[in-house]
PDB file of C-alpha atoms in Angstrom:
ATOM      1  CA  ASP A   1     159.532 100.573  10.400  1.00 56.00           C
ATOM      2  CA  ALA A   2     162.065 100.945  12.953  1.00 66.00           C
ATOM      3  CA  GLY A   3     161.630  99.470  16.361  1.00 92.00           C
ATOM      4  CA  VAL A   4     163.433 101.153  19.632  1.00 96.00           C
ATOM      5  CA  THR A   5     166.858 102.626  19.064  1.00 96.00           C
ATOM      6  CA  GLN A   6     169.822 102.835  21.826  1.00 97.00           C
ATOM      7  CA  SER A   7     172.970 103.894  21.719  1.00 97.00           C
ATOM      8  CA  PRO A   8     175.074 103.100  22.741  1.00 97.00           C
ATOM      9  CA  THR A   9     175.014  99.817  21.975  1.00 96.00           C
ATOM     10  CA  HIS A  10     178.510  98.961  25.008  1.00 96.00           C
ATOM     11  CA  LEU A  11     179.517 101.123  28.218  1.00 96.00           C
ATOM     12  CA  ILE A  12     182.344 101.492  30.551  1.00 98.00           C
ATOM     13  CA  LYS A  13     182.738 104.181  32.799  1.00 98.00           C
ATOM     14  CA  THR A  14     185.071 104.998  35.579  1.00 98.00           C
ATOM     15  CA  ARG A  15     183.522 104.919  39.719  1.00 98.00           C
ATOM     16  CA  GLY A  16     182.322 108.684  39.936  1.00 98.00           C
ATOM     17  CA  GLN A  17     182.238 109.733  36.137  1.00 98.00           C
ATOM     18  CA  GLN A  18     178.450 110.468  34.489  1.00 98.00           C
ATOM     19  CA  VAL A  19     177.396 108.675  31.902  1.00 98.00           C
ATOM     20  CA  THR A  20     174.001 109.379  29.584  1.00 98.00           C
ATOM     21  CA  LEU A  21     172.041 106.940  27.344  1.00 98.00           C
ATOM     22  CA  ARG A  22     170.036 107.393  24.493  1.00 98.00           C
ATOM     23  CA  CYS A  23     166.428 106.196  23.165  1.00 98.00           C
ATOM     24  CA  SER A  24     164.154 106.498  20.624  1.00 97.00           C
ATOM     25  CA  PRO A  25     160.918 104.956  20.470  1.00 96.00           C
ATOM     26  CA  LYS A  26     159.272 102.988  17.893  1.00 95.00           C
ATOM     27  CA  SER A  27     157.392 104.975  15.556  1.00 94.00           C
ATOM     28  CA  GLY A  28     154.151 106.721  16.489  1.00 92.00           C
ATOM     29  CA  HIS A  29     154.815 105.687  20.097  1.00 94.00           C
ATOM     30  CA  ASP A  30     154.684 108.813  23.114  1.00 94.00           C
ATOM     31  CA  THR A  31     156.836 106.799  25.679  1.00 95.00           C
ATOM     32  CA  VAL A  32     159.028 106.398  27.451  1.00 96.00           C
ATOM     33  CA  SER A  33     159.797 104.651  30.493  1.00 96.00           C
ATOM     34  CA  TRP A  34     164.009 103.188  31.616  1.00 98.00           C
ATOM     35  CA  TYR A  35     164.269  99.727  33.747  1.00 97.00           C
ATOM     36  CA  GLN A  36     167.253  98.751  34.586  1.00 97.00           C
ATOM     37  CA  GLN A  37     167.675  94.424  34.592  1.00 95.00           C
ATOM     38  CA  ALA A  38     171.234  93.997  36.453  1.00 94.00           C
ATOM     39  CA  LEU A  39     172.913  89.643  35.042  1.00 90.00           C
ATOM     40  CA  GLY A  40     170.320  87.530  36.065  1.00 87.00           C
ATOM     41  CA  GLN A  41     167.383  89.743  38.280  1.00 91.00           C
ATOM     42  CA  GLY A  42     164.079  91.486  35.853  1.00 93.00           C
ATOM     43  CA  PRO A  43     163.726  94.911  34.904  1.00 95.00           C
ATOM     44  CA  GLN A  44     164.015  97.497  37.502  1.00 95.00           C
ATOM     45  CA  PHE A  45     161.694 100.489  36.975  1.00 95.00           C
ATOM     46  CA  ILE A  46     163.708 103.530  36.850  1.00 97.00           C
ATOM     47  CA  PHE A  47     161.170 106.279  35.390  1.00 96.00           C
ATOM     48  CA  GLN A  48     159.006 106.791  32.448  1.00 96.00           C
ATOM     49  CA  TYR A  49     158.588 110.797  30.390  1.00 96.00           C
ATOM     50  CA  TYR A  50     155.024 111.530  28.184  1.00 94.00           C
ATOM     51  CA  GLU A  51     154.794 115.269  27.581  1.00 93.00           C
ATOM     52  CA  GLU A  52     158.517 115.592  27.719  1.00 95.00           C
ATOM     53  CA  GLU A  53     157.566 115.676  31.674  1.00 95.00           C
ATOM     54  CA  GLU A  54     158.440 111.953  34.469  1.00 95.00           C
ATOM     55  CA  ARG A  55     154.870 110.764  34.953  1.00 93.00           C
ATOM     56  CA  GLN A  56     155.909 107.503  37.304  1.00 91.00           C
ATOM     57  CA  ARG A  57     159.308 106.986  39.223  1.00 94.00           C
ATOM     58  CA  GLY A  58     160.500 103.942  40.239  1.00 93.00           C
ATOM     59  CA  ASN A  59     162.788 103.351  43.992  1.00 93.00           C
ATOM     60  CA  PHE A  60     166.211 104.734  42.183  1.00 96.00           C
ATOM     61  CA  PRO A  61     167.975 107.547  43.841  1.00 97.00           C
ATOM     62  CA  ASP A  62     168.822 111.261  42.385  1.00 96.00           C
ATOM     63  CA  ARG A  63     171.091 110.386  40.422  1.00 98.00           C
ATOM     64  CA  PHE A  64     169.121 109.588  38.096  1.00 98.00           C
ATOM     65  CA  SER A  65     167.779 111.774  35.752  1.00 97.00           C
ATOM     66  CA  GLY A  66     165.981 111.556  32.388  1.00 97.00           C
ATOM     67  CA  HIS A  67     164.865 114.461  29.781  1.00 97.00           C
ATOM     68  CA  GLN A  68     162.317 113.727  26.489  1.00 97.00           C
ATOM     69  CA  PHE A  69     162.652 115.976  23.733  1.00 97.00           C
ATOM     70  CA  PRO A  70     159.082 116.717  21.914  1.00 96.00           C
ATOM     71  CA  ASN A  71     159.927 114.601  18.658  1.00 95.00           C
ATOM     72  CA  TYR A  72     159.868 111.925  21.845  1.00 96.00           C
ATOM     73  CA  SER A  73     163.152 110.503  22.165  1.00 97.00           C
ATOM     74  CA  SER A  74     164.281 110.572  24.917  1.00 98.00           C
ATOM     75  CA  GLU A  75     168.148 110.421  27.449  1.00 98.00           C
ATOM     76  CA  LEU A  76     169.184 108.907  30.574  1.00 98.00           C
ATOM     77  CA  ASN A  77     171.779 110.117  32.817  1.00 98.00           C
ATOM     78  CA  VAL A  78     172.826 108.621  35.855  1.00 98.00           C
ATOM     79  CA  ASN A  79     175.721 110.795  38.153  1.00 97.00           C
ATOM     80  CA  ALA A  80     178.281 109.157  39.607  1.00 98.00           C
ATOM     81  CA  LEU A  81     178.362 106.432  39.599  1.00 98.00           C
ATOM     82  CA  LEU A  82     179.188 103.302  41.344  1.00 98.00           C
ATOM     83  CA  LEU A  83     180.074  99.637  40.252  1.00 97.00           C
ATOM     84  CA  GLY A  84     177.133  99.026  41.871  1.00 97.00           C
ATOM     85  CA  ASP A  85     175.137 100.413  38.961  1.00 98.00           C
ATOM     86  CA  SER A  86     176.933  97.975  36.428  1.00 97.00           C
ATOM     87  CA  ALA A  87     173.326  96.956  34.030  1.00 97.00           C
ATOM     88  CA  LEU A  88     171.812  95.849  31.509  1.00 96.00           C
ATOM     89  CA  TYR A  89     169.296  99.720  31.015  1.00 97.00           C
ATOM     90  CA  LEU A  90     166.674  98.883  28.884  1.00 96.00           C
ATOM     91  CA  CYS A  91     164.879 101.447  27.252  1.00 97.00           C
ATOM     92  CA  ALA A  92     161.167 100.203  25.576  1.00 96.00           C
ATOM     93  CA  SER A  93     157.882 102.909  24.046  1.00 96.00           C
ATOM     94  CA  SER A  94     154.149 102.480  23.641  1.00 93.00           C
ATOM     95  CA  LEU A  95     151.342 104.278  23.184  1.00 89.00           C
ATOM     96  CA  GLN A  96     148.831 103.343  24.985  1.00 76.00           C
ATOM     97  CA  GLY A  97     150.763 100.649  28.597  1.00 74.00           C
ATOM     98  CA  ILE A  98     147.953  97.866  28.265  1.00 73.00           C
ATOM     99  CA  LEU A  99     148.815  97.454  24.526  1.00 79.00           C
ATOM    100  CA  GLY A 100     152.186  96.856  25.319  1.00 82.00           C
ATOM    101  CA  TYR A 101     155.479  98.281  24.959  1.00 91.00           C
ATOM    102  CA  THR A 102     158.117  97.840  23.113  1.00 93.00           C
ATOM    103  CA  PHE A 103     161.378  97.713  23.493  1.00 95.00           C
ATOM    104  CA  GLY A 104     164.907  98.040  22.694  1.00 95.00           C
ATOM    105  CA  SER A 105     168.125  95.677  22.826  1.00 94.00           C
ATOM    106  CA  GLY A 106     169.732  97.841  25.190  1.00 95.00           C
ATOM    107  CA  THR A 107     173.031  99.109  26.714  1.00 96.00           C
ATOM    108  CA  ARG A 108     174.680  97.459  28.467  1.00 96.00           C
ATOM    109  CA  LEU A 109     177.153  99.567  31.305  1.00 97.00           C
ATOM    110  CA  THR A 110     179.937  98.028  33.751  1.00 98.00           C
ATOM    111  CA  VAL A 111     180.877 100.699  35.537  1.00 98.00           C
ATOM    112  CA  VAL A 112     185.180  99.992  36.972  1.00 97.00           C
TER     113      VAL A 112
ATOM    114  CA  ALA B   1     151.630  99.451  43.581  1.00 73.00           C
ATOM    115  CA  GLN B   2     151.178  96.378  41.483  1.00 82.00           C
ATOM    116  CA  SER B   3     153.856  93.692  41.942  1.00 89.00           C
ATOM    117  CA  VAL B   4     154.377  90.479  40.268  1.00 94.00           C
ATOM    118  CA  THR B   5     156.030  86.827  41.653  1.00 95.00           C
ATOM    119  CA  GLN B   6     157.224  84.220  39.120  1.00 96.00           C
ATOM    120  CA  LEU B   7     157.307  80.373  41.112  1.00 93.00           C
ATOM    121  CA  ASP B   8     159.993  79.426  39.443  1.00 95.00           C
ATOM    122  CA  SER B   9     163.900  80.819  38.489  1.00 95.00           C
ATOM    123  CA  GLN B  10     164.875  77.669  36.548  1.00 97.00           C
ATOM    124  CA  VAL B  11     162.827  75.291  34.505  1.00 98.00           C
ATOM    125  CA  PRO B  12     164.684  72.506  32.727  1.00 97.00           C
ATOM    126  CA  VAL B  13     163.009  69.800  29.523  1.00 97.00           C
ATOM    127  CA  PHE B  14     163.309  68.164  27.473  1.00 97.00           C
ATOM    128  CA  GLU B  15     162.550  68.833  23.557  1.00 97.00           C
ATOM    129  CA  GLU B  16     158.776  68.547  22.485  1.00 97.00           C
ATOM    130  CA  ALA B  17     157.184  67.518  26.446  1.00 98.00           C
ATOM    131  CA  PRO B  18     155.227  70.195  27.513  1.00 98.00           C
ATOM    132  CA  VAL B  19     156.025  73.483  29.387  1.00 98.00           C
ATOM    133  CA  GLU B  20     153.780  75.322  32.304  1.00 98.00           C
ATOM    134  CA  LEU B  21     156.028  78.797  33.868  1.00 98.00           C
ATOM    135  CA  ARG B  22     154.327  80.336  36.889  1.00 98.00           C
ATOM    136  CA  CYS B  23     153.350  83.885  37.318  1.00 97.00           C
ATOM    137  CA  ASN B  24     150.984  85.768  39.916  1.00 96.00           C
ATOM    138  CA  TYR B  25     150.574  88.546  40.740  1.00 94.00           C
ATOM    139  CA  SER B  26     148.968  90.641  43.743  1.00 89.00           C
ATOM    140  CA  SER B  27     146.862  93.882  42.833  1.00 78.00           C
ATOM    141  CA  SER B  28     144.222  95.601  45.098  1.00 71.00           C
ATOM    142  CA  VAL B  29     143.535  96.677  41.869  1.00 77.00           C
ATOM    143  CA  SER B  30     142.067  95.289  38.128  1.00 78.00           C
ATOM    144  CA  VAL B  31     145.480  94.856  36.123  1.00 81.00           C
ATOM    145  CA  TYR B  32     146.484  93.327  32.525  1.00 91.00           C
ATOM    146  CA  LEU B  33     148.730  91.333  32.667  1.00 94.00           C
ATOM    147  CA  PHE B  34     151.928  90.593  30.082  1.00 95.00           C
ATOM    148  CA  TRP B  35     154.174  87.825  29.282  1.00 97.00           C
ATOM    149  CA  TYR B  36     157.524  88.518  27.914  1.00 97.00           C
ATOM    150  CA  VAL B  37     161.025  86.495  26.845  1.00 97.00           C
ATOM    151  CA  GLN B  38     163.956  87.899  26.279  1.00 95.00           C
ATOM    152  CA  TYR B  39     166.555  86.200  24.645  1.00 92.00           C
ATOM    153  CA  PRO B  40     170.879  85.958  25.331  1.00 85.00           C
ATOM    154  CA  ASN B  41     171.593  90.188  25.449  1.00 79.00           C
ATOM    155  CA  GLN B  42     168.801  91.527  24.063  1.00 84.00           C
ATOM    156  CA  GLY B  43     165.544  92.899  24.023  1.00 87.00           C
ATOM    157  CA  LEU B  44     162.024  92.022  25.422  1.00 93.00           C
ATOM    158  CA  GLN B  45     160.223  90.390  23.130  1.00 94.00           C
ATOM    159  CA  LEU B  46     155.871  90.413  23.613  1.00 94.00           C
ATOM    160  CA  LEU B  47     154.479  87.183  23.745  1.00 96.00           C
ATOM    161  CA  LEU B  48     151.089  87.382  24.390  1.00 95.00           C
ATOM    162  CA  LYS B  49     148.514  89.879  26.882  1.00 94.00           C
ATOM    163  CA  TYR B  50     145.458  89.645  29.103  1.00 93.00           C
ATOM    164  CA  LEU B  51     143.463  93.253  28.346  1.00 90.00           C
ATOM    165  CA  SER B  52     140.386  91.212  28.962  1.00 86.00           C
ATOM    166  CA  GLY B  53     137.505  88.912  27.525  1.00 86.00           C
ATOM    167  CA  SER B  54     138.758  85.537  27.534  1.00 88.00           C
ATOM    168  CA  THR B  55     140.423  84.360  30.503  1.00 90.00           C
ATOM    169  CA  LEU B  56     142.853  81.897  27.510  1.00 96.00           C
ATOM    170  CA  VAL B  57     145.380  84.182  25.550  1.00 96.00           C
ATOM    171  CA  LYS B  58     147.174  83.050  22.193  1.00 96.00           C
ATOM    172  CA  GLY B  59     150.376  84.424  22.004  1.00 95.00           C
ATOM    173  CA  ILE B  60     152.982  83.757  19.164  1.00 94.00           C
ATOM    174  CA  ASN B  61     155.674  80.401  19.046  1.00 93.00           C
ATOM    175  CA  GLY B  62     153.027  78.554  20.174  1.00 96.00           C
ATOM    176  CA  PHE B  63     152.469  79.879  23.580  1.00 97.00           C
ATOM    177  CA  GLU B  64     149.064  81.082  25.754  1.00 97.00           C
ATOM    178  CA  ALA B  65     148.913  81.784  29.195  1.00 98.00           C
ATOM    179  CA  GLU B  66     145.180  81.864  32.015  1.00 96.00           C
ATOM    180  CA  PHE B  67     144.641  83.827  33.089  1.00 94.00           C
ATOM    181  CA  ASN B  68     142.682  83.087  37.147  1.00 93.00           C
ATOM    182  CA  LYS B  69     141.056  86.401  38.872  1.00 90.00           C
ATOM    183  CA  SER B  70     140.451  84.009  42.490  1.00 90.00           C
ATOM    184  CA  GLN B  71     144.563  82.801  42.013  1.00 92.00           C
ATOM    185  CA  THR B  72     145.778  85.716  40.503  1.00 92.00           C
ATOM    186  CA  SER B  73     147.575  84.097  38.188  1.00 94.00           C
ATOM    187  CA  PHE B  74     148.507  83.693  35.243  1.00 96.00           C
ATOM    188  CA  HIS B  75     150.668  81.442  34.364  1.00 98.00           C
ATOM    189  CA  LEU B  76     152.614  80.651  30.983  1.00 98.00           C
ATOM    190  CA  ARG B  77     152.195  77.536  28.744  1.00 98.00           C
ATOM    191  CA  LYS B  78     152.863  75.624  25.359  1.00 98.00           C
ATOM    192  CA  PRO B  79     151.771  71.613  24.185  1.00 97.00           C
ATOM    193  CA  SER B  80     155.674  70.971  22.459  1.00 97.00           C
ATOM    194  CA  VAL B  81     158.569  72.912  22.716  1.00 97.00           C
ATOM    195  CA  HIS B  82     161.719  73.428  20.759  1.00 97.00           C
ATOM    196  CA  ILE B  83     165.411  74.291  21.164  1.00 96.00           C
ATOM    197  CA  SER B  84     164.498  77.659  19.747  1.00 95.00           C
ATOM    198  CA  ASP B  85     161.988  78.759  22.829  1.00 97.00           C
ATOM    199  CA  THR B  86     165.946  79.047  25.107  1.00 97.00           C
ATOM    200  CA  ALA B  87     165.684  82.234  26.664  1.00 97.00           C
ATOM    201  CA  GLU B  88     164.524  84.129  29.679  1.00 97.00           C
ATOM    202  CA  TYR B  89     160.579  84.840  30.141  1.00 98.00           C
ATOM    203  CA  PHE B  90     159.354  87.720  32.375  1.00 97.00           C
ATOM    204  CA  CYS B  91     155.716  87.774  33.531  1.00 97.00           C
ATOM    205  CA  ALA B  92     154.697  91.666  33.511  1.00 95.00           C
ATOM    206  CA  VAL B  93     152.084  93.459  35.202  1.00 92.00           C
ATOM    207  CA  TYR B  94     150.216  96.684  34.288  1.00 90.00           C
ATOM    208  CA  ASN B  95     148.028  99.533  35.749  1.00 85.00           C
ATOM    209  CA  ASN B  96     148.115 103.514  35.670  1.00 83.00           C
ATOM    210  CA  ASN B  97     151.363 103.940  33.634  1.00 84.00           C
ATOM    211  CA  ASP B  98     152.868 101.378  35.489  1.00 86.00           C
ATOM    212  CA  MET B  99     153.892  98.124  34.206  1.00 89.00           C
ATOM    213  CA  ARG B 100     156.480  95.881  36.730  1.00 92.00           C
ATOM    214  CA  PHE B 101     157.823  93.050  35.755  1.00 94.00           C
ATOM    215  CA  GLY B 102     158.446  89.714  38.241  1.00 95.00           C
ATOM    216  CA  ALA B 103     162.153  87.756  38.063  1.00 95.00           C
ATOM    217  CA  GLY B 104     162.496  85.673  35.550  1.00 97.00           C
ATOM    218  CA  THR B 105     162.338  82.725  34.003  1.00 98.00           C
ATOM    219  CA  ARG B 106     165.278  80.545  32.447  1.00 97.00           C
ATOM    220  CA  LEU B 107     163.515  78.104  31.112  1.00 97.00           C
ATOM    221  CA  THR B 108     165.471  75.464  29.094  1.00 97.00           C
ATOM    222  CA  VAL B 109     164.986  73.220  26.402  1.00 97.00           C
ATOM    223  CA  LYS B 110     167.306  69.791  26.274  1.00 97.00           C
ATOM    224  CA  PRO B 111     167.695  67.367  23.350  1.00 95.00           C
TER     225      PRO B 111
END
């Protein structure tokens, strides 16, 4: 049973560019949450998607947007990249959140 | 909104010694509590969770945690650590589709 799959694993972008990160949830899970983890810090909640709608959102600017597809997979888009957007981006899937989230290995984004 | 404070950013300990990683949470409503572990260049792996019932929760790799409602704490313990336990540990609080993490505690096990 495949867990959460994220792609790509590493990415280097230039300031001002746009990036799309992808996530396939664990089989049977219907909810996808995205987190940003800067070096040496805990994961910061970006947003959560359920039934193809953004259900919750953390304290991130509108440059961060997302999408969930009918097969529950999800994308995270970041526009007008800043150096400070360099981080590990984690995708987590769940069916019922109280049972815990299953995390992917993340996408390491470097903005230069 | 709920929040989590991990009281120690780094905990060095010798192999086979006991360890406690401290976590305090704040929330105005009932919450569910979790501990996750992160090895280098990997995602987070669930160690254990408290949903209800017994306040002592046992998880994987010999870890356990105790929920203390009066002190709003959920400390993680292991009676004897191994070199392979060296990793970053995160405490998390969940309520109403919202999972928030602490800043993490770096556990380093020395030979």
